[in-house]
């Protein structure tokens, strides 16, 4: 066994069906009584229902959480939180809402209760990404790690087909990069392989399986998302996440779809330099070629598999490659502009990795 360092993250995790009902007691458990509920505009209805459930423990609701966590939205939400004198945050939704909760916590140190409705995994990490002036930056700080995560399987049952798949593949990306991260360790390796396996088996059943099997598959997918998110929270990020943050922050491409498209190409890029890690990915997928297996999974489930489909302009690929190599970051394979440009061109065209 090689020497390693492992830091466990201090989050309380509640997993099951119908667990949303536990929000009021979790607010009280934190010693709080003036919660601000956060959602996107699309989930405002669910936020209002949650506010009704919470009753007098909620003093307000903010329904303008936005993809890539733009700082002007955070300014607005922080202003409301201060005006209402809130003492905790309750974020109901996917990565956009969870990101906003983290951004508010970063500035105010308010405790967070997070209720994920997708497989984004951000809820399990002390990582925050924010966008300002067309540039998305990330930082890692325990100030943004949610104190409580409530996973309610029933909240994922109506997750749209495309979001189910892209959100799930986004989660798989967290586990893949954890396997070749600088801080990789045997505990996270096991969790990463478990997360990849759970999601890869569950997603096809959720989308195309028999009705009686879907609830169990949704449960397995949400469990896998937690496992993958925990991996991302415990170790660092590499090429895949750097490229996705560049494409999302600068070119405003949708988060989960971008992760879905870039992942197989990032795996192929790193494969010769991280053979053991990529072999674990392949084994978890039940395949010989990890990059091709991820590509085939996405394409086979009918989600976008090219940047072109997302509206990315071919002439912007050069700029994206320039941004991606600007600041050095850990990655198994050397970060070479021309190789990165080829990766982006293959992703843009939707080519199957070799």
PDB file of C-alpha atoms in Angstrom, residues 39-305:
ATOM      1  CA  UNK A  39     -34.424  27.982  -6.025  1.00  0.00           C
ATOM      2  CA  UNK A  40     -34.154  28.723  -9.730  1.00  0.00           C
ATOM      3  CA  UNK A  41     -37.083  30.408 -11.496  1.00  0.00           C
ATOM      4  CA  UNK A  42     -38.015  26.997 -12.920  1.00  0.00           C
ATOM      5  CA  UNK A  43     -38.365  25.483  -9.434  1.00  0.00           C
ATOM      6  CA  UNK A  44     -40.087  28.448  -7.771  1.00  0.00           C
ATOM      7  CA  UNK A  45     -43.256  26.397  -7.288  1.00  0.00           C
ATOM      8  CA  UNK A  46     -41.381  23.686  -5.403  1.00  0.00           C
ATOM      9  CA  UNK A  47     -39.667  26.384  -3.347  1.00  0.00           C
ATOM     10  CA  UNK A  48     -42.993  27.883  -2.323  1.00  0.00           C
ATOM     11  CA  UNK A  49     -44.270  24.443  -1.315  1.00  0.00           C
ATOM     12  CA  UNK A  50     -41.139  23.950   0.788  1.00  0.00           C
ATOM     13  CA  UNK A  51     -41.644  27.348   2.410  1.00  0.00           C
ATOM     14  CA  UNK A  52     -45.162  26.266   3.352  1.00  0.00           C
ATOM     15  CA  UNK A  53     -43.771  23.020   4.823  1.00  0.00           C
ATOM     16  CA  UNK A  54     -41.166  24.910   6.842  1.00  0.00           C
ATOM     17  CA  UNK A  55     -43.754  27.418   8.084  1.00  0.00           C
ATOM     18  CA  UNK A  56     -42.599  30.086  10.517  1.00  0.00           C
ATOM     19  CA  UNK A  57     -39.006  28.818  10.308  1.00  0.00           C
ATOM     20  CA  UNK A  58     -38.709  30.428   6.832  1.00  0.00           C
ATOM     21  CA  UNK A  59     -38.642  34.224   6.515  1.00  0.00           C
ATOM     22  CA  UNK A  60     -38.229  34.465   2.748  1.00  0.00           C
ATOM     23  CA  UNK A  61     -37.619  32.849  -0.620  1.00  0.00           C
ATOM     24  CA  UNK A  62     -35.234  33.803  -3.437  1.00  0.00           C
ATOM     25  CA  UNK A  63     -36.029  32.228  -6.817  1.00  0.00           C
ATOM     26  CA  UNK A  64     -33.423  33.632  -9.203  1.00  0.00           C
ATOM     27  CA  UNK A  65     -30.523  31.187  -8.874  1.00  0.00           C
ATOM     28  CA  UNK A  66     -28.665  31.136 -12.198  1.00  0.00           C
ATOM     29  CA  UNK A  67     -26.278  28.770 -14.012  1.00  0.00           C
ATOM     30  CA  UNK A  68     -22.543  29.335 -13.394  1.00  0.00           C
ATOM     31  CA  UNK A  69     -23.272  31.452 -10.281  1.00  0.00           C
ATOM     32  CA  UNK A  70     -22.866  34.997 -11.667  1.00  0.00           C
ATOM     33  CA  UNK A  71     -21.690  37.393  -8.958  1.00  0.00           C
ATOM     34  CA  UNK A  72     -24.405  39.970  -9.667  1.00  0.00           C
ATOM     35  CA  UNK A  73     -27.071  37.397  -8.734  1.00  0.00           C
ATOM     36  CA  UNK A  74     -25.170  36.656  -5.528  1.00  0.00           C
ATOM     37  CA  UNK A  75     -25.062  40.385  -4.750  1.00  0.00           C
ATOM     38  CA  UNK A  76     -28.840  40.500  -5.050  1.00  0.00           C
ATOM     39  CA  UNK A  77     -29.414  37.411  -2.903  1.00  0.00           C
ATOM     40  CA  UNK A  78     -27.005  38.530  -0.183  1.00  0.00           C
ATOM     41  CA  UNK A  79     -28.829  41.853  -0.046  1.00  0.00           C
ATOM     42  CA  UNK A  80     -32.126  40.052   0.543  1.00  0.00           C
ATOM     43  CA  UNK A  81     -30.588  37.779   3.186  1.00  0.00           C
ATOM     44  CA  UNK A  82     -29.247  40.769   5.088  1.00  0.00           C
ATOM     45  CA  UNK A  83     -32.530  42.665   4.791  1.00  0.00           C
ATOM     46  CA  UNK A  84     -34.488  39.713   6.204  1.00  0.00           C
ATOM     47  CA  UNK A  85     -31.922  38.912   8.891  1.00  0.00           C
ATOM     48  CA  UNK A  86     -31.772  35.239   7.929  1.00  0.00           C
ATOM     49  CA  UNK A  87     -29.736  32.790   9.999  1.00  0.00           C
ATOM     50  CA  UNK A  88     -29.539  29.843   7.561  1.00  0.00           C
ATOM     51  CA  UNK A  89     -29.993  28.905   3.914  1.00  0.00           C
ATOM     52  CA  UNK A  90     -32.094  26.089   2.446  1.00  0.00           C
ATOM     53  CA  UNK A  91     -31.188  25.383  -1.199  1.00  0.00           C
ATOM     54  CA  UNK A  92     -33.636  23.241  -3.186  1.00  0.00           C
ATOM     55  CA  UNK A  93     -32.464  22.314  -6.685  1.00  0.00           C
ATOM     56  CA  UNK A  94     -29.486  21.396  -8.826  1.00  0.00           C
ATOM     57  CA  UNK A  95     -26.044  22.881  -9.305  1.00  0.00           C
ATOM     58  CA  UNK A  96     -27.240  26.433  -9.980  1.00  0.00           C
ATOM     59  CA  UNK A  97     -29.170  26.714  -6.720  1.00  0.00           C
ATOM     60  CA  UNK A  98     -26.544  24.898  -4.683  1.00  0.00           C
ATOM     61  CA  UNK A  99     -23.910  27.198  -6.169  1.00  0.00           C
ATOM     62  CA  UNK A 100     -25.856  30.270  -5.115  1.00  0.00           C
ATOM     63  CA  UNK A 101     -26.198  28.943  -1.569  1.00  0.00           C
ATOM     64  CA  UNK A 102     -22.445  28.418  -1.439  1.00  0.00           C
ATOM     65  CA  UNK A 103     -21.764  31.892  -2.811  1.00  0.00           C
ATOM     66  CA  UNK A 104     -23.964  33.463  -0.127  1.00  0.00           C
ATOM     67  CA  UNK A 105     -22.299  31.325   2.558  1.00  0.00           C
ATOM     68  CA  UNK A 106     -18.866  32.393   1.331  1.00  0.00           C
ATOM     69  CA  UNK A 107     -19.746  36.016   2.015  1.00  0.00           C
ATOM     70  CA  UNK A 108     -21.901  35.607   5.114  1.00  0.00           C
ATOM     71  CA  UNK A 109     -20.830  32.301   6.735  1.00  0.00           C
ATOM     72  CA  UNK A 110     -24.500  31.286   7.016  1.00  0.00           C
ATOM     73  CA  UNK A 111     -25.092  27.533   7.553  1.00  0.00           C
ATOM     74  CA  UNK A 112     -26.610  25.618   4.644  1.00  0.00           C
ATOM     75  CA  UNK A 113     -29.149  22.831   4.263  1.00  0.00           C
ATOM     76  CA  UNK A 114     -29.058  21.503   0.695  1.00  0.00           C
ATOM     77  CA  UNK A 115     -31.753  19.407  -0.987  1.00  0.00           C
ATOM     78  CA  UNK A 116     -30.424  18.214  -4.382  1.00  0.00           C
ATOM     79  CA  UNK A 117     -32.926  17.506  -7.159  1.00  0.00           C
ATOM     80  CA  UNK A 118     -30.317  16.481  -9.747  1.00  0.00           C
ATOM     81  CA  UNK A 119     -27.097  14.481  -9.735  1.00  0.00           C
ATOM     82  CA  UNK A 120     -24.722  17.475  -9.851  1.00  0.00           C
ATOM     83  CA  UNK A 121     -22.831  16.488  -6.694  1.00  0.00           C
ATOM     84  CA  UNK A 122     -21.842  20.044  -5.753  1.00  0.00           C
ATOM     85  CA  UNK A 123     -23.635  19.639  -2.437  1.00  0.00           C
ATOM     86  CA  UNK A 124     -20.930  17.244  -1.218  1.00  0.00           C
ATOM     87  CA  UNK A 125     -17.989  19.545  -1.926  1.00  0.00           C
ATOM     88  CA  UNK A 126     -16.239  22.573  -0.388  1.00  0.00           C
ATOM     89  CA  UNK A 127     -15.745  23.890  -3.934  1.00  0.00           C
ATOM     90  CA  UNK A 128     -17.429  26.946  -5.425  1.00  0.00           C
ATOM     91  CA  UNK A 129     -17.331  28.233  -8.997  1.00  0.00           C
ATOM     92  CA  UNK A 130     -18.372  31.810  -9.730  1.00  0.00           C
ATOM     93  CA  UNK A 131     -18.595  33.836 -12.931  1.00  0.00           C
ATOM     94  CA  UNK A 132     -17.704  37.497 -13.284  1.00  0.00           C
ATOM     95  CA  UNK A 133     -17.027  39.426 -16.496  1.00  0.00           C
ATOM     96  CA  UNK A 134     -17.193  36.245 -18.583  1.00  0.00           C
ATOM     97  CA  UNK A 135     -14.590  34.363 -16.535  1.00  0.00           C
ATOM     98  CA  UNK A 136     -15.453  31.432 -14.265  1.00  0.00           C
ATOM     99  CA  UNK A 137     -13.115  30.836 -11.352  1.00  0.00           C
ATOM    100  CA  UNK A 138     -13.190  28.199  -8.636  1.00  0.00           C
ATOM    101  CA  UNK A 139     -11.930  28.020  -5.095  1.00  0.00           C
ATOM    102  CA  UNK A 140     -11.928  25.447  -2.324  1.00  0.00           C
ATOM    103  CA  UNK A 141     -12.898  26.529   1.175  1.00  0.00           C
ATOM    104  CA  UNK A 142     -14.701  24.881   4.059  1.00  0.00           C
ATOM    105  CA  UNK A 143     -16.845  28.021   4.363  1.00  0.00           C
ATOM    106  CA  UNK A 144     -19.000  26.782   1.469  1.00  0.00           C
ATOM    107  CA  UNK A 145     -19.391  23.123   2.477  1.00  0.00           C
ATOM    108  CA  UNK A 146     -23.076  22.565   3.355  1.00  0.00           C
ATOM    109  CA  UNK A 147     -23.708  21.491   6.926  1.00  0.00           C
ATOM    110  CA  UNK A 148     -26.631  19.216   5.990  1.00  0.00           C
ATOM    111  CA  UNK A 149     -27.508  17.353   2.781  1.00  0.00           C
ATOM    112  CA  UNK A 150     -31.001  15.898   2.463  1.00  0.00           C
ATOM    113  CA  UNK A 151     -31.371  13.414  -0.404  1.00  0.00           C
ATOM    114  CA  UNK A 152     -35.015  12.668  -1.186  1.00  0.00           C
ATOM    115  CA  UNK A 153     -35.322  10.138  -4.008  1.00  0.00           C
ATOM    116  CA  UNK A 154     -38.896  11.225  -4.722  1.00  0.00           C
ATOM    117  CA  UNK A 155     -37.661  14.673  -5.786  1.00  0.00           C
ATOM    118  CA  UNK A 156     -35.715  13.128  -8.678  1.00  0.00           C
ATOM    119  CA  UNK A 157     -38.594  11.104 -10.130  1.00  0.00           C
ATOM    120  CA  UNK A 158     -39.714  13.946 -12.409  1.00  0.00           C
ATOM    121  CA  UNK A 159     -36.201  15.005 -13.441  1.00  0.00           C
ATOM    122  CA  UNK A 160     -36.389  15.394 -17.259  1.00  0.00           C
ATOM    123  CA  UNK A 161     -34.743  12.726 -19.372  1.00  0.00           C
ATOM    124  CA  UNK A 162     -31.932  14.851 -20.768  1.00  0.00           C
ATOM    125  CA  UNK A 163     -31.099  16.406 -17.398  1.00  0.00           C
ATOM    126  CA  UNK A 164     -31.115  12.961 -15.794  1.00  0.00           C
ATOM    127  CA  UNK A 165     -28.468  11.676 -18.197  1.00  0.00           C
ATOM    128  CA  UNK A 166     -26.274  14.785 -18.424  1.00  0.00           C
ATOM    129  CA  UNK A 167     -26.441  15.380 -14.688  1.00  0.00           C
ATOM    130  CA  UNK A 168     -25.495  11.758 -14.083  1.00  0.00           C
ATOM    131  CA  UNK A 169     -22.554  11.925 -16.485  1.00  0.00           C
ATOM    132  CA  UNK A 170     -21.482  15.179 -14.854  1.00  0.00           C
ATOM    133  CA  UNK A 171     -21.358  13.249 -11.573  1.00  0.00           C
ATOM    134  CA  UNK A 172     -19.335  10.441 -13.177  1.00  0.00           C
ATOM    135  CA  UNK A 173     -16.793  13.072 -14.275  1.00  0.00           C
ATOM    136  CA  UNK A 174     -16.146  13.931 -10.622  1.00  0.00           C
ATOM    137  CA  UNK A 175     -15.255  10.328  -9.847  1.00  0.00           C
ATOM    138  CA  UNK A 176     -13.134   9.864 -12.961  1.00  0.00           C
ATOM    139  CA  UNK A 177     -10.919  12.825 -12.126  1.00  0.00           C
ATOM    140  CA  UNK A 178     -10.679  11.713  -8.494  1.00  0.00           C
ATOM    141  CA  UNK A 179      -9.010   8.491  -9.628  1.00  0.00           C
ATOM    142  CA  UNK A 180      -6.039  10.343 -11.135  1.00  0.00           C
ATOM    143  CA  UNK A 181      -5.976  13.393  -8.869  1.00  0.00           C
ATOM    144  CA  UNK A 182      -2.749  14.366  -7.098  1.00  0.00           C
ATOM    145  CA  UNK A 183      -4.441  13.677  -3.762  1.00  0.00           C
ATOM    146  CA  UNK A 184      -5.837  10.298  -4.868  1.00  0.00           C
ATOM    147  CA  UNK A 185      -6.099   7.750  -2.062  1.00  0.00           C
ATOM    148  CA  UNK A 186      -7.507   4.209  -1.678  1.00  0.00           C
ATOM    149  CA  UNK A 187     -10.648   5.321   0.194  1.00  0.00           C
ATOM    150  CA  UNK A 188     -11.703   7.754  -2.505  1.00  0.00           C
ATOM    151  CA  UNK A 189     -10.690   5.250  -5.212  1.00  0.00           C
ATOM    152  CA  UNK A 190     -13.243   2.780  -3.850  1.00  0.00           C
ATOM    153  CA  UNK A 191     -15.930   5.441  -3.584  1.00  0.00           C
ATOM    154  CA  UNK A 192     -15.203   6.680  -7.114  1.00  0.00           C
ATOM    155  CA  UNK A 193     -15.544   3.213  -8.612  1.00  0.00           C
ATOM    156  CA  UNK A 194     -18.761   2.622  -6.649  1.00  0.00           C
ATOM    157  CA  UNK A 195     -20.208   5.939  -7.871  1.00  0.00           C
ATOM    158  CA  UNK A 196     -19.327   5.321 -11.520  1.00  0.00           C
ATOM    159  CA  UNK A 197     -20.730   1.785 -11.422  1.00  0.00           C
ATOM    160  CA  UNK A 198     -23.972   2.844  -9.707  1.00  0.00           C
ATOM    161  CA  UNK A 199     -24.716   5.647 -12.157  1.00  0.00           C
ATOM    162  CA  UNK A 200     -23.667   3.777 -15.295  1.00  0.00           C
ATOM    163  CA  UNK A 201     -26.001   0.894 -14.430  1.00  0.00           C
ATOM    164  CA  UNK A 202     -28.873   3.078 -13.231  1.00  0.00           C
ATOM    165  CA  UNK A 203     -29.128   5.656 -16.034  1.00  0.00           C
ATOM    166  CA  UNK A 204     -30.227   3.271 -18.823  1.00  0.00           C
ATOM    167  CA  UNK A 205     -32.856   1.757 -16.513  1.00  0.00           C
ATOM    168  CA  UNK A 206     -34.182   5.182 -15.508  1.00  0.00           C
ATOM    169  CA  UNK A 207     -34.524   6.183 -19.167  1.00  0.00           C
ATOM    170  CA  UNK A 208     -35.596   2.941 -20.829  1.00  0.00           C
ATOM    171  CA  UNK A 209     -36.287   0.397 -18.095  1.00  0.00           C
ATOM    172  CA  UNK A 210     -39.557  -1.078 -16.879  1.00  0.00           C
ATOM    173  CA  UNK A 211     -41.698   1.195 -14.737  1.00  0.00           C
ATOM    174  CA  UNK A 212     -41.401  -1.100 -11.700  1.00  0.00           C
ATOM    175  CA  UNK A 213     -37.603  -0.829 -11.844  1.00  0.00           C
ATOM    176  CA  UNK A 214     -37.322   2.950 -12.133  1.00  0.00           C
ATOM    177  CA  UNK A 215     -37.652   3.820  -8.439  1.00  0.00           C
ATOM    178  CA  UNK A 216     -34.770   1.536  -7.492  1.00  0.00           C
ATOM    179  CA  UNK A 217     -32.713   2.889 -10.388  1.00  0.00           C
ATOM    180  CA  UNK A 218     -33.400   6.462  -9.279  1.00  0.00           C
ATOM    181  CA  UNK A 219     -32.262   5.508  -5.788  1.00  0.00           C
ATOM    182  CA  UNK A 220     -29.065   3.947  -7.129  1.00  0.00           C
ATOM    183  CA  UNK A 221     -28.409   6.987  -9.331  1.00  0.00           C
ATOM    184  CA  UNK A 222     -28.812   9.429  -6.439  1.00  0.00           C
ATOM    185  CA  UNK A 223     -26.560   7.281  -4.262  1.00  0.00           C
ATOM    186  CA  UNK A 224     -23.988   7.229  -7.060  1.00  0.00           C
ATOM    187  CA  UNK A 225     -24.212  11.003  -7.386  1.00  0.00           C
ATOM    188  CA  UNK A 226     -23.488  11.399  -3.676  1.00  0.00           C
ATOM    189  CA  UNK A 227     -20.499   9.061  -3.957  1.00  0.00           C
ATOM    190  CA  UNK A 228     -19.115  10.934  -6.961  1.00  0.00           C
ATOM    191  CA  UNK A 229     -19.688  14.328  -5.368  1.00  0.00           C
ATOM    192  CA  UNK A 230     -17.895  13.196  -2.235  1.00  0.00           C
ATOM    193  CA  UNK A 231     -14.910  12.247  -4.403  1.00  0.00           C
ATOM    194  CA  UNK A 232     -14.810  15.709  -5.940  1.00  0.00           C
ATOM    195  CA  UNK A 233     -14.970  17.260  -2.481  1.00  0.00           C
ATOM    196  CA  UNK A 234     -12.100  15.171  -1.129  1.00  0.00           C
ATOM    197  CA  UNK A 235      -9.517  15.590  -3.897  1.00  0.00           C
ATOM    198  CA  UNK A 236      -8.601  18.052  -6.643  1.00  0.00           C
ATOM    199  CA  UNK A 237      -9.762  18.683 -10.193  1.00  0.00           C
ATOM    200  CA  UNK A 238      -7.846  18.342 -13.444  1.00  0.00           C
ATOM    201  CA  UNK A 239      -8.192  18.884 -17.196  1.00  0.00           C
ATOM    202  CA  UNK A 240     -11.830  17.891 -17.558  1.00  0.00           C
ATOM    203  CA  UNK A 241     -13.166  20.380 -15.017  1.00  0.00           C
ATOM    204  CA  UNK A 242     -10.826  23.125 -16.204  1.00  0.00           C
ATOM    205  CA  UNK A 243     -12.116  22.816 -19.772  1.00  0.00           C
ATOM    206  CA  UNK A 244     -15.751  22.703 -18.662  1.00  0.00           C
ATOM    207  CA  UNK A 245     -15.351  25.794 -16.508  1.00  0.00           C
ATOM    208  CA  UNK A 246     -13.734  27.588 -19.437  1.00  0.00           C
ATOM    209  CA  UNK A 247     -16.524  26.618 -21.823  1.00  0.00           C
ATOM    210  CA  UNK A 248     -19.251  27.408 -19.321  1.00  0.00           C
ATOM    211  CA  UNK A 249     -17.909  30.632 -17.873  1.00  0.00           C
ATOM    212  CA  UNK A 250     -16.605  32.229 -21.062  1.00  0.00           C
ATOM    213  CA  UNK A 251     -19.001  30.852 -23.680  1.00  0.00           C
ATOM    214  CA  UNK A 252     -22.034  30.309 -21.424  1.00  0.00           C
ATOM    215  CA  UNK A 253     -22.511  26.677 -22.418  1.00  0.00           C
ATOM    216  CA  UNK A 254     -24.857  24.638 -20.196  1.00  0.00           C
ATOM    217  CA  UNK A 255     -23.017  23.010 -17.309  1.00  0.00           C
ATOM    218  CA  UNK A 256     -24.126  19.367 -17.294  1.00  0.00           C
ATOM    219  CA  UNK A 257     -24.264  19.030 -21.087  1.00  0.00           C
ATOM    220  CA  UNK A 258     -20.741  20.420 -21.404  1.00  0.00           C
ATOM    221  CA  UNK A 259     -19.424  17.912 -18.854  1.00  0.00           C
ATOM    222  CA  UNK A 260     -21.158  15.112 -20.750  1.00  0.00           C
ATOM    223  CA  UNK A 261     -19.522  16.067 -24.043  1.00  0.00           C
ATOM    224  CA  UNK A 262     -16.010  16.789 -22.759  1.00  0.00           C
ATOM    225  CA  UNK A 263     -15.628  13.780 -20.440  1.00  0.00           C
ATOM    226  CA  UNK A 264     -14.847  11.018 -22.985  1.00  0.00           C
ATOM    227  CA  UNK A 265     -12.319  13.262 -24.734  1.00  0.00           C
ATOM    228  CA  UNK A 266     -10.630  14.246 -21.474  1.00  0.00           C
ATOM    229  CA  UNK A 267     -10.392  10.552 -20.544  1.00  0.00           C
ATOM    230  CA  UNK A 268      -8.781   9.753 -23.905  1.00  0.00           C
ATOM    231  CA  UNK A 269      -6.344  12.671 -23.499  1.00  0.00           C
ATOM    232  CA  UNK A 270      -5.167  11.441 -20.090  1.00  0.00           C
ATOM    233  CA  UNK A 271      -5.389   7.679 -20.687  1.00  0.00           C
ATOM    234  CA  UNK A 272      -1.738   7.080 -21.722  1.00  0.00           C
ATOM    235  CA  UNK A 273      -0.508   8.914 -18.618  1.00  0.00           C
ATOM    236  CA  UNK A 274      -2.950   7.473 -16.044  1.00  0.00           C
ATOM    237  CA  UNK A 275      -3.302   3.855 -17.148  1.00  0.00           C
ATOM    238  CA  UNK A 276      -4.164   2.403 -13.743  1.00  0.00           C
ATOM    239  CA  UNK A 277      -6.803   5.038 -12.998  1.00  0.00           C
ATOM    240  CA  UNK A 278      -8.437   4.767 -16.424  1.00  0.00           C
ATOM    241  CA  UNK A 279      -8.443   0.976 -16.145  1.00  0.00           C
ATOM    242  CA  UNK A 280     -10.490   1.358 -12.947  1.00  0.00           C
ATOM    243  CA  UNK A 281     -12.924   3.596 -14.839  1.00  0.00           C
ATOM    244  CA  UNK A 282     -13.252   1.006 -17.602  1.00  0.00           C
ATOM    245  CA  UNK A 283     -13.795  -1.785 -15.090  1.00  0.00           C
ATOM    246  CA  UNK A 284     -16.513   0.217 -13.326  1.00  0.00           C
ATOM    247  CA  UNK A 285     -18.224   0.726 -16.681  1.00  0.00           C
ATOM    248  CA  UNK A 286     -17.876  -2.942 -17.623  1.00  0.00           C
ATOM    249  CA  UNK A 287     -15.917  -1.973 -20.732  1.00  0.00           C
ATOM    250  CA  UNK A 288     -12.457  -2.257 -22.243  1.00  0.00           C
ATOM    251  CA  UNK A 289     -12.141   1.356 -23.414  1.00  0.00           C
ATOM    252  CA  UNK A 290     -13.305   3.907 -20.831  1.00  0.00           C
ATOM    253  CA  UNK A 291     -13.452   6.894 -23.175  1.00  0.00           C
ATOM    254  CA  UNK A 292     -15.500   5.064 -25.787  1.00  0.00           C
ATOM    255  CA  UNK A 293     -17.797   3.579 -23.132  1.00  0.00           C
ATOM    256  CA  UNK A 294     -18.670   7.030 -21.745  1.00  0.00           C
ATOM    257  CA  UNK A 295     -19.198   8.395 -25.269  1.00  0.00           C
ATOM    258  CA  UNK A 296     -21.421   5.457 -26.220  1.00  0.00           C
ATOM    259  CA  UNK A 297     -23.428   5.756 -23.004  1.00  0.00           C
ATOM    260  CA  UNK A 298     -24.207   9.427 -23.668  1.00  0.00           C
ATOM    261  CA  UNK A 299     -24.953   8.986 -27.350  1.00  0.00           C
ATOM    262  CA  UNK A 300     -26.987   5.842 -26.735  1.00  0.00           C
ATOM    263  CA  UNK A 301     -29.213   7.649 -24.233  1.00  0.00           C
ATOM    264  CA  UNK A 302     -29.968  10.427 -26.682  1.00  0.00           C
ATOM    265  CA  UNK A 303     -28.229  13.434 -25.135  1.00  0.00           C
ATOM    266  CA  UNK A 304     -25.971  15.942 -26.960  1.00  0.00           C
ATOM    267  CA  UNK A 305     -22.506  14.581 -27.675  1.00  0.00           C
TER     268      UNK A 305
END
